[in-house]
Coordinates of C-alpha atoms in Angstrom, one line a residue:
Y1 CA -19.1 12.3 -33.0
S2 CA -18.8 11.8 -36.7
G3 CA -15.4 11.4 -38.1
I4 CA -12.1 10.4 -36.4
A5 CA -11.5 13.8 -34.9
G6 CA -14.8 13.8 -33.2
K7 CA -14.4 10.3 -31.8
L8 CA -10.9 11.2 -30.6
A9 CA -12.2 14.3 -28.9
A10 CA -15.0 12.3 -27.2
V11 CA -12.5 9.8 -25.9
L12 CA -10.3 12.5 -24.4
V13 CA -13.2 14.5 -22.9
L14 CA -15.7 12.0 -21.6
K15 CA -13.8 10.7 -18.6
P16 CA -13.0 14.1 -17.2
L17 CA -16.6 15.2 -17.8
K18 CA -17.9 12.2 -15.9
K19 CA -15.6 12.9 -13.0
F20 CA -16.7 16.6 -13.0
K21 CA -20.3 15.6 -13.1
K22 CA -19.8 13.2 -10.1
K23 CA -18.0 15.9 -8.2
M24 CA -20.8 18.4 -8.7
D25 CA -23.6 15.8 -7.9
Y26 CA -25.2 16.7 -4.6
T27 CA -26.4 13.2 -4.1
E28 CA -22.7 12.1 -3.7
Y29 CA -22.2 14.4 -0.8
G30 CA -25.6 14.7 0.7
G31 CA -25.3 18.4 1.7
A32 CA -23.1 21.3 2.7
P33 CA -21.8 21.8 6.2
L34 CA -22.8 25.0 8.1
M35 CA -19.9 26.5 9.9
G36 CA -19.7 28.7 13.0
I37 CA -21.9 26.5 15.2
A38 CA -21.5 24.3 18.3
Q39 CA -22.6 21.1 16.6
P40 CA -22.3 19.8 13.0
V41 CA -25.2 20.7 10.8
I42 CA -25.4 19.4 7.2
K43 CA -27.9 21.3 5.0
A44 CA -29.3 18.9 2.4
H45 CA -30.8 19.9 -1.0
G46 CA -34.6 20.2 -0.9
S47 CA -35.1 17.5 -3.5
S48 CA -32.6 15.0 -1.9
N49 CA -33.3 11.4 -2.9
P50 CA -32.6 8.6 -0.4
K51 CA -29.0 8.3 -1.6
A52 CA -28.4 12.0 -0.9
F53 CA -30.1 11.8 2.5
M54 CA -28.0 8.8 3.4
N55 CA -24.8 10.6 2.4
A56 CA -25.8 13.7 4.4
I57 CA -26.1 11.5 7.5
R58 CA -22.8 9.9 6.7
Q59 CA -21.2 13.3 6.3
A60 CA -22.5 14.4 9.7
R61 CA -21.2 11.2 11.3
N62 CA -17.8 11.8 9.8
F63 CA -17.8 15.4 11.2
V64 CA -18.4 14.0 14.7
Q65 CA -15.9 11.2 14.4
Q66 CA -13.2 13.4 13.0
E67 CA -13.9 16.1 15.6
V68 CA -14.1 18.8 12.9
I69 CA -16.0 21.3 15.2
A70 CA -13.3 20.9 17.9
D71 CA -10.6 21.5 15.3
I72 CA -12.3 24.6 14.1
R73 CA -12.7 25.9 17.7
A74 CA -9.0 25.2 18.4
G75 CA -8.0 27.0 15.3
L76 CA -10.1 30.0 16.2
D77 CA -8.8 30.1 19.7
K78 CA -5.3 30.0 18.4
I79 CA -6.0 33.0 16.1
N80 CA -7.6 34.9 19.1
L81 CA -4.5 34.2 21.3
E82 CA -2.1 35.3 18.5
H83 CA -4.1 38.4 17.5
P84 CA -6.4 39.5 20.4
A85 CA -9.0 42.1 19.6
E86 CA -7.8 45.6 20.3

């Protein structure tokens, strides 16, 4: 970051890069939900640390509390009623 232009560029880019890095960090989310199932399943990364594992459990709890599976089922039922298989 030598020179004024480099320092200015660093100031403009660092915050968005940090946000992007956090967004892509699997430890922040714990894992990915698997869809098309009867119960919520969160697939955690194989090298998950304690923070990632805790966040995977938190994500599963949120799926249950927010009734995500029931909402998905209701949406699929609505699609089936509107467009039955021929």
